[in-house]
């Protein structure tokens, strides 16, 4: 089943985000390589693809996991969690309607 992982950053997360980014992307690449990643990306703090020093306010990942528990376990082990980038992470079942 698909699950959405919606994360909110702490204030001024950009430096910690930049340091943890390679490990974060490596885990996402593993999901991609396994054919389980639907989409992933950050939410810019301003209306721009490249927010510069404004940074980001959070992230969204939609991916396939065997269960809600496995999705939560994966989310809890994210390098952004351990680096203190995220203040809150919510994992929910997700039903994709479009594109089909």
GROMACS .gro file of N, CA, C and O in nm, residues 16-90:
model
  300
   16UNK      N    1   2.128   2.228   0.892
   16UNK     CA    2   2.116   2.086   0.928
   16UNK      C    3   2.066   2.004   0.809
   16UNK      O    4   2.110   1.891   0.786
   17UNK      N    5   1.976   2.062   0.732
   17UNK     CA    6   1.921   1.997   0.612
   17UNK      C    7   2.034   1.970   0.511
   17UNK      O    8   2.043   1.861   0.455
   18UNK      N    9   2.115   2.069   0.488
   18UNK     CA   10   2.225   2.056   0.391
   18UNK      C   11   2.324   1.948   0.435
   18UNK      O   12   2.373   1.870   0.352
   19UNK      N   13   2.352   1.940   0.563
   19UNK     CA   14   2.447   1.840   0.614
   19UNK      C   15   2.393   1.698   0.602
   19UNK      O   16   2.467   1.606   0.569
   20UNK      N   17   2.263   1.680   0.627
   20UNK     CA   18   2.203   1.546   0.627
   20UNK      C   19   2.151   1.505   0.489
   20UNK      O   20   2.114   1.390   0.469
   21UNK      N   21   2.150   1.598   0.394
   21UNK     CA   22   2.088   1.573   0.263
   21UNK      C   23   2.144   1.452   0.189
   21UNK      O   24   2.067   1.371   0.136
   22UNK      N   25   2.276   1.432   0.179
   22UNK     CA   26   2.325   1.314   0.105
   22UNK      C   27   2.270   1.182   0.158
   22UNK      O   28   2.227   1.096   0.080
   23UNK      N   29   2.267   1.165   0.289
   23UNK     CA   30   2.215   1.041   0.347
   23UNK      C   31   2.064   1.030   0.325
   23UNK      O   32   2.011   0.922   0.299
   24UNK      N   33   1.993   1.142   0.334
   24UNK     CA   34   1.849   1.145   0.310
   24UNK      C   35   1.819   1.103   0.165
   24UNK      O   36   1.733   1.018   0.141
   25UNK      N   37   1.892   1.159   0.070
   25UNK     CA   38   1.870   1.126  -0.071
   25UNK      C   39   1.908   0.982  -0.102
   25UNK      O   40   1.843   0.917  -0.185
   26UNK      N   41   2.008   0.930  -0.034
   26UNK     CA   42   2.048   0.790  -0.054
   26UNK      C   43   1.934   0.695  -0.019
   26UNK      O   44   1.906   0.599  -0.092
   27UNK      N   45   1.864   0.722   0.090
   27UNK     CA   46   1.751   0.637   0.130
   27UNK      C   47   1.637   0.648   0.029
   27UNK      O   48   1.571   0.549  -0.002
   28UNK      N   49   1.613   0.769  -0.020
   28UNK     CA   50   1.508   0.786  -0.121
   28UNK      C   51   1.546   0.714  -0.250
   28UNK      O   52   1.460   0.654  -0.316
   29UNK      N   53   1.673   0.719  -0.286
   29UNK     CA   54   1.719   0.649  -0.406
   29UNK      C   55   1.698   0.499  -0.394
   29UNK      O   56   1.663   0.432  -0.492
   30UNK      N   57   1.716   0.444  -0.274
   30UNK     CA   58   1.691   0.302  -0.252
   30UNK      C   59   1.546   0.268  -0.278
   30UNK      O   60   1.515   0.165  -0.340
   31UNK      N   61   1.454   0.353  -0.231
   31UNK     CA   62   1.311   0.332  -0.260
   31UNK      C   63   1.285   0.341  -0.410
   31UNK      O   64   1.209   0.261  -0.466
   32UNK      N   65   1.346   0.439  -0.476
   32UNK     CA   66   1.331   0.456  -0.620
   32UNK      C   67   1.381   0.333  -0.695
   32UNK      O   68   1.314   0.282  -0.785
   33UNK      N   69   1.498   0.285  -0.658
   33UNK     CA   70   1.556   0.168  -0.723
   33UNK      C   71   1.469   0.045  -0.706
   33UNK      O   72   1.469  -0.043  -0.793
   34UNK      N   73   1.398   0.037  -0.596
   34UNK     CA   74   1.309  -0.077  -0.570
   34UNK      C   75   1.172  -0.059  -0.635
   34UNK      O   76   1.085  -0.146  -0.622
   35UNK      N   77   1.149   0.054  -0.702
   35UNK     CA   78   1.021   0.080  -0.767
   35UNK      C   79   0.910   0.114  -0.670
   35UNK      O   80   0.793   0.099  -0.702
   36UNK      N   81   0.946   0.163  -0.551
   36UNK     CA   82   0.847   0.190  -0.447
   36UNK      C   83   0.818   0.338  -0.425
   36UNK      O   84   0.724   0.373  -0.354
   37UNK      N   85   0.897   0.427  -0.485
   37UNK     CA   86   0.881   0.570  -0.463
   37UNK      C   87   0.789   0.630  -0.569
   37UNK      O   88   0.813   0.616  -0.689
   38UNK      N   89   0.684   0.699  -0.525
   38UNK     CA   90   0.592   0.768  -0.616
   38UNK      C   91   0.640   0.911  -0.637
   38UNK      O   92   0.650   0.958  -0.750
   39UNK      N   93   0.671   0.980  -0.527
   39UNK     CA   94   0.722   1.117  -0.535
   39UNK      C   95   0.786   1.154  -0.404
   39UNK      O   96   0.756   1.096  -0.300
   40UNK      N   97   0.875   1.253  -0.411
   40UNK     CA   98   0.940   1.304  -0.291
   40UNK      C   99   0.995   1.442  -0.321
   40UNK      O  100   1.041   1.468  -0.432
   41UNK      N  101   0.988   1.528  -0.222
   41UNK     CA  102   1.047   1.660  -0.238
   41UNK      C  103   1.018   1.750  -0.121
   41UNK      O  104   0.931   1.722  -0.038
   42UNK      N  105   1.092   1.862  -0.116
   42UNK     CA  106   1.076   1.958  -0.008
   42UNK      C  107   0.972   2.064  -0.041
   42UNK      O  108   0.935   2.083  -0.157
   43UNK      N  109   0.929   2.135   0.062
   43UNK     CA  110   0.839   2.250   0.047
   43UNK      C  111   0.921   2.376   0.070
   43UNK      O  112   0.961   2.405   0.182
   44UNK      N  113   0.947   2.453  -0.039
   44UNK     CA  114   1.024   2.576  -0.022
   44UNK      C  115   0.952   2.675   0.070
   44UNK      O  116   0.828   2.682   0.071
   45UNK      N  117   1.029   2.750   0.146
   45UNK     CA  118   0.971   2.847   0.240
   45UNK      C  119   0.913   2.968   0.169
   45UNK      O  120   0.833   3.042   0.227
   46UNK      N  121   0.954   2.989   0.043
   46UNK     CA  122   0.900   3.098  -0.037
   46UNK      C  123   0.855   3.041  -0.172
   46UNK      O  124   0.888   2.927  -0.206
   47UNK      N  125   0.785   3.119  -0.247
   47UNK     CA  126   0.731   3.076  -0.376
   47UNK      C  127   0.841   3.074  -0.481
   47UNK      O  128   0.848   3.161  -0.567
   48UNK      N  129   0.929   2.973  -0.472
   48UNK     CA  130   1.044   2.964  -0.561
   48UNK      C  131   1.097   2.821  -0.561
   48UNK      O  132   1.100   2.756  -0.456
   49UNK      N  133   1.139   2.773  -0.679
   49UNK     CA  134   1.202   2.642  -0.686
   49UNK      C  135   1.336   2.641  -0.612
   49UNK      O  136   1.381   2.538  -0.564
   50UNK      N  137   1.401   2.756  -0.607
   50UNK     CA  138   1.530   2.768  -0.539
   50UNK      C  139   1.517   2.879  -0.434
   50UNK      O  140   1.545   2.994  -0.462
   51UNK      N  141   1.476   2.843  -0.311
   51UNK     CA  142   1.450   2.945  -0.210
   51UNK      C  143   1.574   3.005  -0.145
   51UNK      O  144   1.562   3.095  -0.062
   52UNK      N  145   1.692   2.957  -0.180
   52UNK     CA  146   1.815   3.012  -0.124
   52UNK      C  147   1.815   3.006   0.027
   52UNK      O  148   1.780   2.904   0.087
   53UNK      N  149   1.853   3.116   0.091
   53UNK     CA  150   1.865   3.121   0.237
   53UNK      C  151   1.731   3.107   0.309
   53UNK      O  152   1.729   3.079   0.428
   54UNK      N  153   1.618   3.126   0.237
   54UNK     CA  154   1.487   3.110   0.300
   54UNK      C  155   1.465   2.964   0.340
   54UNK      O  156   1.394   2.935   0.436
   55UNK      N  157   1.527   2.872   0.267
   55UNK     CA  158   1.521   2.731   0.303
   55UNK      C  159   1.387   2.666   0.274
   55UNK      O  160   1.315   2.704   0.182
   56UNK      N  161   1.355   2.569   0.357
   56UNK     CA  162   1.238   2.485   0.336
   56UNK      C  163   1.158   2.473   0.465
   56UNK      O  164   1.212   2.492   0.573
   57UNK      N  165   1.031   2.440   0.451
   57UNK     CA  166   0.944   2.426   0.568
   57UNK      C  167   0.907   2.282   0.598
   57UNK      O  168   0.842   2.254   0.698
   58UNK      N  169   0.946   2.191   0.512
   58UNK     CA  170   0.913   2.051   0.532
   58UNK      C  171   0.934   1.971   0.406
   58UNK      O  172   0.993   2.019   0.309
   59UNK      N  173   0.881   1.848   0.407
   59UNK     CA  174   0.897   1.756   0.294
   59UNK      C  175   0.776   1.666   0.283
   59UNK      O  176   0.703   1.645   0.382
   60UNK      N  177   0.759   1.609   0.163
   60UNK     CA  178   0.654   1.510   0.138
   60UNK      C  179   0.717   1.392   0.066
   60UNK      O  180   0.793   1.411  -0.029
   61UNK      N  181   0.685   1.274   0.111
   61UNK     CA  182   0.725   1.150   0.044
   61UNK      C  183   0.600   1.065   0.031
   61UNK      O  184   0.524   1.050   0.127
   62UNK      N  185   0.577   1.011  -0.089
   62UNK     CA  186   0.472   0.912  -0.108
   62UNK      C  187   0.541   0.788  -0.163
   62UNK      O  188   0.608   0.794  -0.267
   63UNK      N  189   0.528   0.677  -0.090
   63UNK     CA  190   0.598   0.555  -0.129
   63UNK      C  191   0.520   0.433  -0.083
   63UNK      O  192   0.431   0.442   0.002
   64UNK      N  193   0.558   0.320  -0.139
   64UNK     CA  194   0.493   0.193  -0.105
   64UNK      C  195   0.570   0.124   0.007
   64UNK      O  196   0.693   0.114   0.003
   65UNK      N  197   0.494   0.077   0.107
   65UNK     CA  198   0.549   0.001   0.217
   65UNK      C  199   0.455  -0.116   0.246
   65UNK      O  200   0.336  -0.109   0.215
   66UNK      N  201   0.505  -0.222   0.309
   66UNK     CA  202   0.420  -0.337   0.339
   66UNK      C  203   0.309  -0.307   0.440
   66UNK      O  204   0.207  -0.374   0.441
   67UNK      N  205   0.333  -0.206   0.526
   67UNK     CA  206   0.235  -0.175   0.631
   67UNK      C  207   0.258  -0.034   0.682
   67UNK      O  208   0.365   0.025   0.658
   68UNK      N  209   0.161   0.017   0.757
   68UNK     CA  210   0.176   0.147   0.821
   68UNK      C  211   0.294   0.144   0.918
   68UNK      O  212   0.371   0.240   0.926
   69UNK      N  213   0.309   0.036   0.988
   69UNK     CA  214   0.418   0.024   1.084
   69UNK      C  215   0.554   0.032   1.016
   69UNK      O  216   0.647   0.096   1.066
   70UNK      N  217   0.567  -0.032   0.900
   70UNK     CA  218   0.693  -0.028   0.825
   70UNK      C  219   0.719   0.112   0.770
   70UNK      O  220   0.833   0.159   0.770
   71UNK      N  221   0.614   0.180   0.725
   71UNK     CA  222   0.629   0.317   0.677
   71UNK      C  223   0.673   0.409   0.790
   71UNK      O  224   0.762   0.493   0.773
   72UNK      N  225   0.614   0.391   0.908
   72UNK     CA  226   0.651   0.473   1.023
   72UNK      C  227   0.794   0.445   1.066
   72UNK      O  228   0.870   0.537   1.096
   73UNK      N  229   0.832   0.319   1.065
   73UNK     CA  230   0.969   0.281   1.100
   73UNK      C  231   1.069   0.344   1.004
   73UNK      O  232   1.173   0.397   1.045
   74UNK      N  233   1.037   0.343   0.874
   74UNK     CA  234   1.125   0.403   0.774
   74UNK      C  235   1.135   0.554   0.798
   74UNK      O  236   1.244   0.611   0.796
   75UNK      N  237   1.021   0.619   0.822
   75UNK     CA  238   1.018   0.763   0.845
   75UNK      C  239   1.097   0.800   0.971
   75UNK      O  240   1.171   0.899   0.972
   76UNK      N  241   1.084   0.722   1.076
   76UNK     CA  242   1.153   0.751   1.202
   76UNK      C  243   1.305   0.742   1.187
   76UNK      O  244   1.378   0.806   1.263
   77UNK      N  245   1.353   0.664   1.091
   77UNK     CA  246   1.497   0.646   1.071
   77UNK      C  247   1.555   0.744   0.969
   77UNK      O  248   1.674   0.735   0.936
   78UNK      N  249   1.476   0.839   0.923
   78UNK     CA  250   1.525   0.935   0.823
   78UNK      C  251   1.638   1.018   0.881
   78UNK      O  252   1.630   1.064   0.995
   79UNK      N  253   1.745   1.040   0.805
   79UNK     CA  254   1.855   1.123   0.853
   79UNK      C  255   1.812   1.264   0.892
   79UNK      O  256   1.874   1.325   0.980
   80UNK      N  257   1.706   1.317   0.832
   80UNK     CA  258   1.657   1.449   0.871
   80UNK      C  259   1.597   1.445   1.011
   80UNK      O  260   1.601   1.545   1.083
   81UNK      N  261   1.543   1.332   1.052
   81UNK     CA  262   1.491   1.318   1.189
   81UNK      C  263   1.608   1.318   1.285
   81UNK      O  264   1.609   1.394   1.383
   82UNK      N  265   1.707   1.234   1.258
   82UNK     CA  266   1.820   1.222   1.351
   82UNK      C  267   1.904   1.349   1.355
   82UNK      O  268   1.967   1.378   1.457
   83UNK      N  269   1.904   1.428   1.246
   83UNK     CA  270   1.979   1.554   1.242
   83UNK      C  271   1.902   1.671   1.301
   83UNK      O  272   1.955   1.781   1.310
   84UNK      N  273   1.777   1.647   1.341
   84UNK     CA  274   1.698   1.754   1.402
   84UNK      C  275   1.636   1.850   1.302
   84UNK      O  276   1.595   1.960   1.340
   85UNK      N  277   1.627   1.811   1.175
   85UNK     CA  278   1.564   1.895   1.073
   85UNK      C  279   1.413   1.899   1.093
   85UNK      O  280   1.351   2.006   1.083
   86UNK      N  281   1.355   1.784   1.119
   86UNK     CA  282   1.209   1.774   1.131
   86UNK      C  283   1.164   1.791   1.275
   86UNK      O  284   1.220   1.728   1.366
   87UNK      N  285   1.060   1.870   1.295
   87UNK     CA  286   0.997   1.881   1.426
   87UNK      C  287   0.876   1.789   1.437
   87UNK      O  288   0.834   1.755   1.547
   88UNK      N  289   0.820   1.752   1.321
   88UNK     CA  290   0.699   1.669   1.322
   88UNK      C  291   0.695   1.587   1.194
   88UNK      O  292   0.723   1.638   1.086
   89UNK      N  293   0.659   1.459   1.208
   89UNK     CA  294   0.644   1.370   1.092
   89UNK      C  295   0.513   1.293   1.109
   89UNK      O  296   0.491   1.230   1.213
   90UNK      N  297   0.429   1.302   1.006
   90UNK     CA  298   0.300   1.232   1.008
   90UNK      C  299   0.300   1.130   0.894
   90UNK      O  300   0.330   1.165   0.780
   0.00000   0.00000   0.00000
